[in-house]
mmCIF file of C-alpha atoms in Angstrom:
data_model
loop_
_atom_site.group_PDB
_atom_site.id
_atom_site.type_symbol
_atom_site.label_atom_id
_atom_site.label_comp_id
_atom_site.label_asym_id
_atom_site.label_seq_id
_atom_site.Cartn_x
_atom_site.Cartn_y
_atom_site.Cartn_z
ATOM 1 C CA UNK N 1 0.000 0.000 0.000
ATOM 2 C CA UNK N 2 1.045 3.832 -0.892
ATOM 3 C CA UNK N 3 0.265 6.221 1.891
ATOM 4 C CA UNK N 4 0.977 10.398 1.562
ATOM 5 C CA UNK N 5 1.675 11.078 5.242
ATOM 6 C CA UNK N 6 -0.585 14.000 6.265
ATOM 7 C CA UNK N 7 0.806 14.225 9.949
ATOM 8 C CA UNK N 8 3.249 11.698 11.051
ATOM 9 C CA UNK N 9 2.853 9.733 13.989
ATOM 10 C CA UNK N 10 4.959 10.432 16.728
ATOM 11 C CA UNK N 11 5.914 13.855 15.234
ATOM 12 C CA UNK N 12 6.058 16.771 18.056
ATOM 13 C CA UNK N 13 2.633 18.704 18.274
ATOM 14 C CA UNK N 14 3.814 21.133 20.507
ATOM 15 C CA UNK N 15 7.206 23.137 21.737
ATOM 16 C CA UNK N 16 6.212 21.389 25.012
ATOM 17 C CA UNK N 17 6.914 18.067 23.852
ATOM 18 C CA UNK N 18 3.573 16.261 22.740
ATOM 19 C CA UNK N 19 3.523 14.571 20.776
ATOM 20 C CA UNK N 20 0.555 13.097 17.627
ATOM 21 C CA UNK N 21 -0.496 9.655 19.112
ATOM 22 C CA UNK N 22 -1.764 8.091 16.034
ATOM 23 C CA UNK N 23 -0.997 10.838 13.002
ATOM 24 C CA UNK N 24 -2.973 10.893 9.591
ATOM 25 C CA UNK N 25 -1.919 8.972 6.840
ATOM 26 C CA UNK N 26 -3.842 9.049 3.542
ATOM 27 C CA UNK N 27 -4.607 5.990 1.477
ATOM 28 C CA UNK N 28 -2.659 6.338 -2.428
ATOM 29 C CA UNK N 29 -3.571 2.906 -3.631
ATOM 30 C CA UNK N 30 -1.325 0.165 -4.015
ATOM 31 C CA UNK N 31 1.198 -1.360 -6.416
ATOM 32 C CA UNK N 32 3.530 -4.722 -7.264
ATOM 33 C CA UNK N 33 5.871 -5.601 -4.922
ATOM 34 C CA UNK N 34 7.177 -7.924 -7.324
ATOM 35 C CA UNK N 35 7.048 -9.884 -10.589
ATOM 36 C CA UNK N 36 8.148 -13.715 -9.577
ATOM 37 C CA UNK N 37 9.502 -15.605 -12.646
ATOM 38 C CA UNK N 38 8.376 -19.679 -12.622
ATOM 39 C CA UNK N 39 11.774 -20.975 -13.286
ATOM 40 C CA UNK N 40 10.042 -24.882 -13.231
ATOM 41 C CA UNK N 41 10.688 -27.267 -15.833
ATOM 42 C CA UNK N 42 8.712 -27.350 -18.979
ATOM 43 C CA UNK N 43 8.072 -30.889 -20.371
ATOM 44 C CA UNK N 44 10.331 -32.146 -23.249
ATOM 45 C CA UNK N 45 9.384 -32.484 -26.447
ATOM 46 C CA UNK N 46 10.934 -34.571 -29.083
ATOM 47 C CA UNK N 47 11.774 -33.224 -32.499
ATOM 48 C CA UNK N 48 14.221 -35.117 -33.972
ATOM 49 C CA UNK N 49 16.614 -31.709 -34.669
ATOM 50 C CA UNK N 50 19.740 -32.641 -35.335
ATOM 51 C CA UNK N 51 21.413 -29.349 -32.894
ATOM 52 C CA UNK N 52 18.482 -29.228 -30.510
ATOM 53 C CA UNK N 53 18.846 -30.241 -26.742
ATOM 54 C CA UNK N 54 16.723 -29.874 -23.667
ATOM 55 C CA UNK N 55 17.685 -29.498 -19.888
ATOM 56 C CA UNK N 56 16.415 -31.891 -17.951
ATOM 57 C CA UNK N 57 17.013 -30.525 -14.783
ATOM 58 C CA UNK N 58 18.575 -27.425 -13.892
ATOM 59 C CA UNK N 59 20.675 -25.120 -15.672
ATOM 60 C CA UNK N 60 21.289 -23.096 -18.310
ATOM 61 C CA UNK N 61 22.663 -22.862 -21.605
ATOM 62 C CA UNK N 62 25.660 -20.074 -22.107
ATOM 63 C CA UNK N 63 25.442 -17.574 -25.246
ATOM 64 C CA UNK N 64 27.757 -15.139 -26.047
ATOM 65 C CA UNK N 65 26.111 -11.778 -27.301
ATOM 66 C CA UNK N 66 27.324 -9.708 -29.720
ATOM 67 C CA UNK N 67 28.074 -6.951 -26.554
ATOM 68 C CA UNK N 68 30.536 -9.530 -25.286
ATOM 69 C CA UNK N 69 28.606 -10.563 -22.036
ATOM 70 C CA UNK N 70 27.029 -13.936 -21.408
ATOM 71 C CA UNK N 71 23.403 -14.885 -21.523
ATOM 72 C CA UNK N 72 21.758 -17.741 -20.521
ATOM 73 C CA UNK N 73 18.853 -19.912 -21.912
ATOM 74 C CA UNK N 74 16.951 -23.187 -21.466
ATOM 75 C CA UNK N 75 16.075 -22.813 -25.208
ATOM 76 C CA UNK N 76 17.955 -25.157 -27.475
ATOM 77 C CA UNK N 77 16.944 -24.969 -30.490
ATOM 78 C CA UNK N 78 20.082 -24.297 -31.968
ATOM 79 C CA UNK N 79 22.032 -24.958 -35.611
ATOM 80 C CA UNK N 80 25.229 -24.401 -37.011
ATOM 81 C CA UNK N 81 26.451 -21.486 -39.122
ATOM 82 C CA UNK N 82 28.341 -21.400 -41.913
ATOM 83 C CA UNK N 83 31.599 -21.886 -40.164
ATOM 84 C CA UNK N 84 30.081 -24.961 -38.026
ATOM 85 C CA UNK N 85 29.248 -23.070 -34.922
ATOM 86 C CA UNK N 86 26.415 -23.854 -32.687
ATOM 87 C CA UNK N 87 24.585 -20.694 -32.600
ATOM 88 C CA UNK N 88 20.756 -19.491 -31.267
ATOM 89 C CA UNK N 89 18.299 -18.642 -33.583
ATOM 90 C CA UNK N 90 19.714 -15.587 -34.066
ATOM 91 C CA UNK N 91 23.251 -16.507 -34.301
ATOM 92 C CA UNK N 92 24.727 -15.811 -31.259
ATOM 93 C CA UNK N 93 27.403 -18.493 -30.316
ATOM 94 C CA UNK N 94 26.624 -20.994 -27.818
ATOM 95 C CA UNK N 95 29.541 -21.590 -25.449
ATOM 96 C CA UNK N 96 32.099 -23.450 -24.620
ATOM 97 C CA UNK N 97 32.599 -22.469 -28.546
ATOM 98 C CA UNK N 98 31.386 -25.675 -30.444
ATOM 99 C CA UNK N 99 32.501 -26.128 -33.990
ATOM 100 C CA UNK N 100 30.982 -29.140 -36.314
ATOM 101 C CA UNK N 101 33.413 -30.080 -39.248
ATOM 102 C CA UNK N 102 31.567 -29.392 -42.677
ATOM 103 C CA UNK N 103 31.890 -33.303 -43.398
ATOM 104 C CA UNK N 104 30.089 -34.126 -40.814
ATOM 105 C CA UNK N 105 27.028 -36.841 -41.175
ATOM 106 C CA UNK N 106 25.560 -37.501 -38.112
ATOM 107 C CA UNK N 107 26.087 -35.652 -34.327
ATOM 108 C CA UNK N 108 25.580 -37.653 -30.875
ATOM 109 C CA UNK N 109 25.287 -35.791 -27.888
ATOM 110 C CA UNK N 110 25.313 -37.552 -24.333
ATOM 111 C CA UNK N 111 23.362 -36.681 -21.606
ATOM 112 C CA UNK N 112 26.690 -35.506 -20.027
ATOM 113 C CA UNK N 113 27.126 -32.794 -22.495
ATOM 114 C CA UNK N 114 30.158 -34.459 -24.828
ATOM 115 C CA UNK N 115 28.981 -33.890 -28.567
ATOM 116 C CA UNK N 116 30.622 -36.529 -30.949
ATOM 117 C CA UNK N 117 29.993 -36.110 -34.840
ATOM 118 C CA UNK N 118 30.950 -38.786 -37.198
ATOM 119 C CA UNK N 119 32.241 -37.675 -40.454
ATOM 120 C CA UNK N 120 32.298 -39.039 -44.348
ATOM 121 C CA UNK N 121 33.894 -42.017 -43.946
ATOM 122 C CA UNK N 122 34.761 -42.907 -40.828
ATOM 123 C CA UNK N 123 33.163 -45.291 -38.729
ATOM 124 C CA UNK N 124 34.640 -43.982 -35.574
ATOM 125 C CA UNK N 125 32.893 -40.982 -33.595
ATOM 126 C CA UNK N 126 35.339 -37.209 -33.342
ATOM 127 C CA UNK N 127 34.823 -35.814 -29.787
ATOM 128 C CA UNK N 128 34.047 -31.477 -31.260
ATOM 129 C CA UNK N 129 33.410 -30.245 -27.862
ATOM 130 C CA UNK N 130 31.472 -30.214 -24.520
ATOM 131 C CA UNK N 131 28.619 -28.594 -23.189
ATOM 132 C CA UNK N 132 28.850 -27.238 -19.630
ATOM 133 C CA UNK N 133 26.151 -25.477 -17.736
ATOM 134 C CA UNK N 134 25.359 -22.718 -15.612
ATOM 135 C CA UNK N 135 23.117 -22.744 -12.308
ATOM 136 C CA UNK N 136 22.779 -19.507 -9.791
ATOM 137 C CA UNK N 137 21.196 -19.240 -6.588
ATOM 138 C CA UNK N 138 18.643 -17.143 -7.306
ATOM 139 C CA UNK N 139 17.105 -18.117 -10.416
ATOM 140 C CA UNK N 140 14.590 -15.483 -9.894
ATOM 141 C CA UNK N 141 16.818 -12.573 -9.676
ATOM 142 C CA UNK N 142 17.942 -13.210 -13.423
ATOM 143 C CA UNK N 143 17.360 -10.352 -15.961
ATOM 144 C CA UNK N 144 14.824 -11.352 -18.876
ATOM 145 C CA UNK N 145 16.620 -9.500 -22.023
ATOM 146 C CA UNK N 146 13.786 -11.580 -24.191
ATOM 147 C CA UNK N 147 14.243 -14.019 -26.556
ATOM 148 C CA UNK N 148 13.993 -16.210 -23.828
ATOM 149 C CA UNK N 149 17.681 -15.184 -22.626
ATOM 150 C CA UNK N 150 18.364 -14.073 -19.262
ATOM 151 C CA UNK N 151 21.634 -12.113 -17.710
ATOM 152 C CA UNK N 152 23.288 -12.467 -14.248
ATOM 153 C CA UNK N 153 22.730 -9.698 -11.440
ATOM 154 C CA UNK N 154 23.700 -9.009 -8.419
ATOM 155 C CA UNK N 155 20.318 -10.486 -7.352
ATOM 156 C CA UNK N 156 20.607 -14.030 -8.938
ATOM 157 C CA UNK N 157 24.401 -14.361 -7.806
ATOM 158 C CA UNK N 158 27.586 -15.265 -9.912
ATOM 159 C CA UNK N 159 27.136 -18.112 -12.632
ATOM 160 C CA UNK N 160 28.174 -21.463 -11.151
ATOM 161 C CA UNK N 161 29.239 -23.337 -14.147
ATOM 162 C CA UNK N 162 29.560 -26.893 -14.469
ATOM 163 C CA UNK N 163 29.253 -29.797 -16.217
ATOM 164 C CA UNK N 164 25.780 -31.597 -17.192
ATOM 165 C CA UNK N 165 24.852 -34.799 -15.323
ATOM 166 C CA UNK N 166 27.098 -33.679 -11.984
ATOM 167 C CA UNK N 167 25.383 -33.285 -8.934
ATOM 168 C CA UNK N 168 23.178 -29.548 -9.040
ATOM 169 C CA UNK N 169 23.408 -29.905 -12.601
ATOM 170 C CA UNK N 170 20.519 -31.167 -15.579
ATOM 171 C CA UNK N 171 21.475 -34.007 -18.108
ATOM 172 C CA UNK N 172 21.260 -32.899 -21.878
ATOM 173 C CA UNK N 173 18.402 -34.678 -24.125
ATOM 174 C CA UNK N 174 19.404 -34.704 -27.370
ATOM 175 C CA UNK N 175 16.878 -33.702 -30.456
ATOM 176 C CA UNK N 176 14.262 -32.369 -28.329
ATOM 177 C CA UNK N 177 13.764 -28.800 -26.476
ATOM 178 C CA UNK N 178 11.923 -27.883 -23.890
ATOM 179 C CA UNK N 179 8.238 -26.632 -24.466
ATOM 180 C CA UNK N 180 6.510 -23.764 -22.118
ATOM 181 C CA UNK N 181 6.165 -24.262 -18.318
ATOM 182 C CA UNK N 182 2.801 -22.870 -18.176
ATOM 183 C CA UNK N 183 -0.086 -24.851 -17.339
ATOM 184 C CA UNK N 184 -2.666 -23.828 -19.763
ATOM 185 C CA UNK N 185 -5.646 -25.837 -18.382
ATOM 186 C CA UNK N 186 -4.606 -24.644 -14.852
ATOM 187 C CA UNK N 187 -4.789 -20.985 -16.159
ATOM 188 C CA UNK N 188 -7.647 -20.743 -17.672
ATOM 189 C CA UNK N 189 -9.494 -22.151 -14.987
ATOM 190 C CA UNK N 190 -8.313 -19.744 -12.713
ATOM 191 C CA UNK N 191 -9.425 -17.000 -15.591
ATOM 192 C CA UNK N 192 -13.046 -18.386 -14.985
ATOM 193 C CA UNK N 193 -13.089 -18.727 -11.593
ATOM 194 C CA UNK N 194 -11.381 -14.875 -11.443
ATOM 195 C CA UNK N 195 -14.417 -13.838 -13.717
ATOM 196 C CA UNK N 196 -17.344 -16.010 -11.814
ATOM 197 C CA UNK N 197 -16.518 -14.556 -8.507
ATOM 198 C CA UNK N 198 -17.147 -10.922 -10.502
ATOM 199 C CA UNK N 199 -19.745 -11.610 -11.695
ATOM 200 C CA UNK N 200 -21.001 -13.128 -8.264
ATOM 201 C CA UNK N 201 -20.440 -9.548 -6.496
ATOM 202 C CA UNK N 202 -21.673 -7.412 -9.575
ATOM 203 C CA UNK N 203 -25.187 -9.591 -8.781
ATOM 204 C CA UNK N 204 -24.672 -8.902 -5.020
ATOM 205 C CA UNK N 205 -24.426 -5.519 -5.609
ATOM 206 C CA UNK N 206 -27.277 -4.976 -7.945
ATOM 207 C CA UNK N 207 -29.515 -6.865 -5.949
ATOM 208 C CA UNK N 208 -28.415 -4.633 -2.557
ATOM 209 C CA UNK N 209 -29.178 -1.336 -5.091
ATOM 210 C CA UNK N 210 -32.715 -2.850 -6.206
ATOM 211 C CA UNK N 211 -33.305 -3.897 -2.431
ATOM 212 C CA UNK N 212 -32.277 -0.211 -1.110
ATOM 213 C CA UNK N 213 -34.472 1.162 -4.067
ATOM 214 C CA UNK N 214 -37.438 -0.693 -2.803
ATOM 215 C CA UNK N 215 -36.971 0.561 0.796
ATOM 216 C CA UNK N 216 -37.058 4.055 -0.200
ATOM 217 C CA UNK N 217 -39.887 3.657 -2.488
ATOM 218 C CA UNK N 218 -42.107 2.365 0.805
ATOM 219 C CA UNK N 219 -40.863 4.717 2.575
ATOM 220 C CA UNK N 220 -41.320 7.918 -0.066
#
């Protein structure tokens, strides 16, 4: 609640030391305290991408910005540029820096990060890189930039980066990503039950007007 302190309580009244026992403070409506981001897990969905991963667990995904700071995301749909690179959607590079030779066939990636490609003939995987994560003690003090990235603060604490699979840390799931937390069913049902208890009090306060409306009628 906003108040606009009139007369403070407590403040002197008087130069012989009384003092206002209660004061007046006037009513300025109210406002958000705060915005709490659900940082719970969405439920994975396959797609067969060749570059896409999900978290399962916690952690995020590192991406270098064109500024030079780090961003993290749980989104992984990612590809590869023309030089190989795994970048974001819109190119930004994921890190550690990840580069896919241009021969490449087919890419693994294990659920502790390690991405293997295996390239025109040869039978035998190539170990290209491997994926760490980050994880912060305050997920909710992160910094939505959009595009589903989010940078540290002073609220959310330093990164702690680490490798997937290890204990704190998600395991990788390779060709799916992660679709939306929200709980649509859940949601909407609140919408309804939000707009039924309006429409509840509108009715008790129509019926109160038509009731007080009668009483002066008899009385008139």
């Amino acid at each position: 609640l906003l108040y606009q302190n009139v007369e403070r309580m407590g403040a002197q009244s008087s130069t012989q030391g009384t003092v206002v026992p209660t004061g007046i403070q006037i009513g300025a409506g109210v406002k958000a305290g705060a915005v709490y981001r659900v940082t719970e897990q969405g439920t994975p969905t396959q797609t067969g991408g060749r570059f896409d991963m999900a978290i399962e667990g916690r952690g995020y995904f590192q991406i270098l910005l064109p500024s030079g700071e780090t961003a993290y995301t749980r989104a992984g749909n990612f590809s590869a540029n023309g030089e190989g690179q795994l970048v974001t959607e819109d190119g930004y590079t994921v890190q550690p820096n990840i580069t896919i030779p241009q021969d490449t066939v087919d890419v693994q990636i294990s659920k502790s990060g390690q991405v293997q490609v295996f390239t025109q003939g040869n039978a035998t995987p190539q170990t290209v890189g491997q994926l760490e994560l980050a994880t912060f003690f305050n997920d909710a003090g992160l910094e939505a930039i959009g595009d589903n990235m989010l940078l540290e603060t002073a609220a959310s604490g330093a990164a702690n980066v680490g490798t997937p699979g290890e204990v704190g840390f998600g395991e990788i799931l390779h060709k799916y990503t992660e679709a939306s937390n929200v709980d649509a069913v859940s949601e909407i049902s609140a919408l309804i039950i939000a707009q039924r208890a309006y429409e509840m009090n509108s009715k008790v306060i129509t019926t109160a007007d038509q009731m007080l409306s009668v009483s002066a009628q008899v009385k008139s």
